Amino acid sequence: MSTIVEATVPAGQFALAETLERVPDAEFRMVRLVAHGAESAMPFLWASCDRPDRLREVLDRDDTVDTVEPLAEFDGECLLRVDWGPRVRVVASIVAEESATILDASGHDGAWHLQIFFPEHDRVSATYECCEDYGIDITLERVCRLSEASEYGHLGLTERQYETLVDAYDAGYYDVPRGVNQAELAESFAVSHHALSER
């Protein structure tokens, strides 16, 4: 049976640990693509922080990145094309080996939060064991059958996350140009910028 897993991996064992340490307010979000595999893992990221110039400077020296190219900048966020180094490809290879796909990934506060789709439930434990063998401290936060995750049409999101996405859409967050930025959305929800980003 198909399964959705929400997992956390320390940045130091996956990606951008140096960047997240040196630019503590930086947040990264994977741009969703219909692709998977070690070579195509997270090729595009949205990055946000208070000083984008400083972020790009630190990214250029991060040892998990082979190359990084800024593609666009909007409202304090920038779209990056990233070619990853070997450490990132190890985690992506482990996931791909079990025919799984990373649906979503966000990096902030020293960790990466992943949402992974497994066509077969038994591949979850195989992936967990393989991560352990490679010294990757993956924490499984939530595991649910796809039928449970998609019951309300929001693929493993909590009700709060789903409502936040809908409200963000209604407010014009996904419009180009944006009708509202993350800080304004956070204020409307009476939460911090980080809390909103986590949602």
CSV table of C-alpha atoms in Angstrom, one decimal:
chain,number,residue,atom,x,y,z
A,1,MET,CA,0.0,0.0,0.0
A,2,SER,CA,1.2,3.5,-0.9
A,3,THR,CA,2.5,5.6,2.0
A,4,ILE,CA,3.4,9.2,2.8
A,5,VAL,CA,6.2,9.9,5.3
A,6,GLU,CA,7.1,13.1,6.9
A,7,ALA,CA,10.7,13.0,8.1
A,8,THR,CA,13.4,15.3,9.5
A,9,VAL,CA,17.1,15.1,8.6
A,10,PRO,CA,19.8,17.2,10.3
A,11,ALA,CA,21.2,19.7,7.7
A,12,GLY,CA,24.7,18.5,8.6
A,13,GLN,CA,23.8,15.1,7.2
A,14,PHE,CA,22.0,16.3,4.2
A,15,ALA,CA,22.3,19.8,2.7
A,16,LEU,CA,23.3,23.4,3.3
A,17,ALA,CA,24.4,22.9,6.9
A,18,GLU,CA,27.1,25.7,6.6
A,19,THR,CA,24.6,28.1,5.0
A,20,LEU,CA,21.9,27.5,7.6
A,21,GLU,CA,24.4,28.0,10.4
A,22,ARG,CA,26.0,31.1,9.0
A,23,VAL,CA,22.7,32.7,7.8
A,24,PRO,CA,20.4,31.6,10.6
A,25,ASP,CA,17.3,33.3,9.2
A,26,ALA,CA,17.6,31.6,5.8
A,27,GLU,CA,14.8,29.2,4.7
A,28,PHE,CA,14.8,27.0,1.7
A,29,ARG,CA,11.8,25.4,0.0
A,30,MET,CA,12.0,22.9,-2.8
A,31,VAL,CA,10.2,23.8,-6.0
A,32,ARG,CA,8.0,20.8,-6.8
A,33,LEU,CA,8.7,19.0,-10.1
A,34,VAL,CA,7.4,15.9,-11.7
A,35,ALA,CA,10.8,14.2,-11.4
A,36,HIS,CA,12.7,12.1,-9.0
A,37,GLY,CA,16.0,10.3,-8.6
A,38,ALA,CA,19.5,11.1,-7.3
A,39,GLU,CA,20.5,13.3,-10.2
A,40,SER,CA,17.3,15.4,-10.3
A,41,ALA,CA,16.7,15.9,-6.6
A,42,MET,CA,15.7,19.4,-5.7
A,43,PRO,CA,17.2,21.2,-8.7
A,44,PHE,CA,15.3,24.4,-7.8
A,45,LEU,CA,14.9,26.0,-4.5
A,46,TRP,CA,13.1,29.1,-3.2
A,47,ALA,CA,15.3,30.9,-0.7
A,48,SER,CA,14.4,33.6,1.7
A,49,CYS,CA,16.4,35.6,4.2
A,50,ASP,CA,16.9,39.2,5.4
A,51,ARG,CA,20.1,39.6,3.3
A,52,PRO,CA,20.0,37.8,-0.1
A,53,ASP,CA,23.4,39.1,-1.1
A,54,ARG,CA,25.0,37.5,2.0
A,55,LEU,CA,23.1,34.3,1.4
A,56,ARG,CA,24.4,33.9,-2.2
A,57,GLU,CA,28.0,34.6,-0.9
A,58,VAL,CA,27.7,31.8,1.7
A,59,LEU,CA,26.0,29.4,-0.7
A,60,ASP,CA,29.0,29.7,-3.1
A,61,ARG,CA,31.2,28.3,-0.3
A,62,ASP,CA,28.8,25.6,1.0
A,63,ASP,CA,30.5,22.2,0.5
A,64,THR,CA,27.2,20.5,-0.3
A,65,VAL,CA,26.7,22.6,-3.4
A,66,ASP,CA,28.7,22.1,-6.6
A,67,THR,CA,27.2,25.2,-8.3
A,68,VAL,CA,24.3,27.5,-7.5
A,69,GLU,CA,22.8,30.0,-10.0
A,70,PRO,CA,20.3,32.7,-9.0
A,71,LEU,CA,17.4,32.7,-11.5
A,72,ALA,CA,15.0,35.3,-10.2
A,73,GLU,CA,14.3,37.5,-7.2
A,74,PHE,CA,10.9,38.5,-5.9
A,75,ASP,CA,9.9,40.2,-2.7
A,76,GLY,CA,12.9,39.2,-0.7
A,77,GLU,CA,13.0,35.6,-2.0
A,78,CYS,CA,15.1,34.2,-4.8
A,79,LEU,CA,14.8,31.2,-7.0
A,80,LEU,CA,18.0,29.2,-7.3
A,81,ARG,CA,19.1,26.4,-9.6
A,82,VAL,CA,21.4,24.1,-7.6
A,83,ASP,CA,23.7,21.3,-8.6
A,84,TRP,CA,24.3,19.3,-5.5
A,85,GLY,CA,27.4,17.7,-4.1
A,86,PRO,CA,27.8,14.0,-3.3
A,87,ARG,CA,26.4,14.2,0.3
A,88,VAL,CA,23.0,15.3,-1.0
A,89,ARG,CA,23.0,12.7,-3.7
A,90,VAL,CA,23.5,9.9,-1.1
A,91,VAL,CA,20.2,10.7,0.6
A,92,ALA,CA,18.4,11.2,-2.8
A,93,SER,CA,19.9,7.8,-4.0
A,94,ILE,CA,18.6,6.0,-0.9
A,95,VAL,CA,15.1,7.4,-1.5
A,96,ALA,CA,15.2,6.6,-5.2
A,97,GLU,CA,16.6,3.1,-4.6
A,98,GLU,CA,13.3,2.3,-2.8
A,99,SER,CA,11.2,3.7,-5.7
A,100,ALA,CA,10.2,6.6,-3.5
A,101,THR,CA,9.9,10.3,-4.4
A,102,ILE,CA,10.6,13.4,-2.4
A,103,LEU,CA,7.3,15.4,-2.7
A,104,ASP,CA,8.3,18.3,-0.6
A,105,ALA,CA,11.4,19.6,1.3
A,106,SER,CA,12.1,22.7,3.4
A,107,GLY,CA,15.3,23.6,5.2
A,108,HIS,CA,15.5,25.9,8.1
A,109,ASP,CA,16.8,26.0,11.7
A,110,GLY,CA,19.5,23.4,11.1
A,111,ALA,CA,17.2,20.7,9.6
A,112,TRP,CA,15.4,19.5,6.5
A,113,HIS,CA,11.8,18.6,6.7
A,114,LEU,CA,10.9,16.1,4.0
A,115,GLN,CA,7.6,14.6,2.7
A,116,ILE,CA,8.3,11.4,0.9
A,117,PHE,CA,5.9,9.2,-1.2
A,118,PHE,CA,6.5,5.4,-1.1
A,119,PRO,CA,4.5,3.2,-3.5
A,120,GLU,CA,5.0,0.3,-1.1
A,121,HIS,CA,4.7,0.6,2.7
A,122,ASP,CA,7.5,-1.9,3.4
A,123,ARG,CA,10.0,0.3,1.6
A,124,VAL,CA,9.7,2.8,4.5
A,125,SER,CA,11.6,0.6,6.9
A,126,ALA,CA,14.1,-0.4,4.2
A,127,THR,CA,14.9,3.3,3.6
A,128,TYR,CA,15.1,4.0,7.4
A,129,GLU,CA,17.6,1.1,7.8
A,130,CYS,CA,19.6,2.3,4.8
A,131,CYS,CA,19.8,5.8,6.2
A,132,GLU,CA,21.1,4.3,9.5
A,133,ASP,CA,23.7,2.3,7.7
A,134,TYR,CA,25.0,5.6,6.1
A,135,GLY,CA,24.9,7.4,9.5
A,136,ILE,CA,22.0,9.6,8.5
A,137,ASP,CA,19.8,10.4,11.6
A,138,ILE,CA,16.4,10.4,9.9
A,139,THR,CA,13.5,11.0,12.2
A,140,LEU,CA,10.1,9.7,11.0
A,141,GLU,CA,7.6,12.3,12.2
A,142,ARG,CA,4.5,10.9,10.6
A,143,VAL,CA,3.7,7.8,8.5
A,144,CYS,CA,0.3,7.3,7.0
A,145,ARG,CA,-1.3,5.4,4.1
A,146,LEU,CA,-2.0,7.4,1.0
A,147,SER,CA,-5.7,6.8,1.4
A,148,GLU,CA,-5.6,8.5,4.8
A,149,ALA,CA,-3.4,11.3,3.6
A,150,SER,CA,-5.6,12.2,0.7
A,151,GLU,CA,-8.9,11.6,2.4
A,152,TYR,CA,-9.6,15.4,2.4
A,153,GLY,CA,-7.7,16.1,-0.8
A,154,HIS,CA,-4.6,17.6,0.9
A,155,LEU,CA,-2.0,14.8,0.7
A,156,GLY,CA,-0.8,14.5,4.2
A,157,LEU,CA,-1.2,18.1,5.4
A,158,THR,CA,-2.7,18.8,8.7
A,159,GLU,CA,-6.0,20.8,8.7
A,160,ARG,CA,-4.1,23.9,9.8
A,161,GLN,CA,-1.6,23.5,7.0
A,162,TYR,CA,-4.4,23.0,4.5
A,163,GLU,CA,-6.3,26.0,5.7
A,164,THR,CA,-3.1,28.1,5.6
A,165,LEU,CA,-2.4,27.2,2.0
A,166,VAL,CA,-6.0,27.9,1.0
A,167,ASP,CA,-5.9,31.3,2.8
A,168,ALA,CA,-2.5,32.1,1.2
A,169,TYR,CA,-3.9,31.3,-2.2
A,170,ASP,CA,-7.0,33.4,-1.6
A,171,ALA,CA,-4.8,36.3,-0.4
A,172,GLY,CA,-2.8,36.2,-3.6
A,173,TYR,CA,0.5,34.7,-2.2
A,174,TYR,CA,0.8,32.5,-5.3
A,175,ASP,CA,0.0,35.2,-7.8
A,176,VAL,CA,2.7,36.7,-10.0
A,177,PRO,CA,3.5,39.3,-8.8
A,178,ARG,CA,2.6,38.3,-5.3
A,179,GLY,CA,-0.5,40.0,-3.8
A,180,VAL,CA,0.9,39.4,-0.3
A,181,ASN,CA,4.3,38.4,1.2
A,182,GLN,CA,5.1,35.8,3.9
A,183,ALA,CA,5.5,38.5,6.6
A,184,GLU,CA,2.1,39.9,5.9
A,185,LEU,CA,0.6,36.4,5.8
A,186,ALA,CA,2.3,35.6,9.2
A,187,GLU,CA,0.8,38.8,10.6
A,188,SER,CA,-2.7,37.9,9.5
A,189,PHE,CA,-2.4,34.5,11.2
A,190,ALA,CA,-0.8,36.1,14.3
A,191,VAL,CA,2.2,33.8,14.0
A,192,SER,CA,5.9,34.3,13.4
A,193,HIS,CA,7.4,34.2,9.9
A,194,HIS,CA,9.2,30.9,10.7
A,195,ALA,CA,5.9,29.3,12.0
A,196,LEU,CA,4.1,30.3,8.8
A,197,SER,CA,6.9,29.0,6.7
A,198,GLU,CA,6.8,25.7,8.6
A,199,ARG,CA,3.1,25.4,7.8
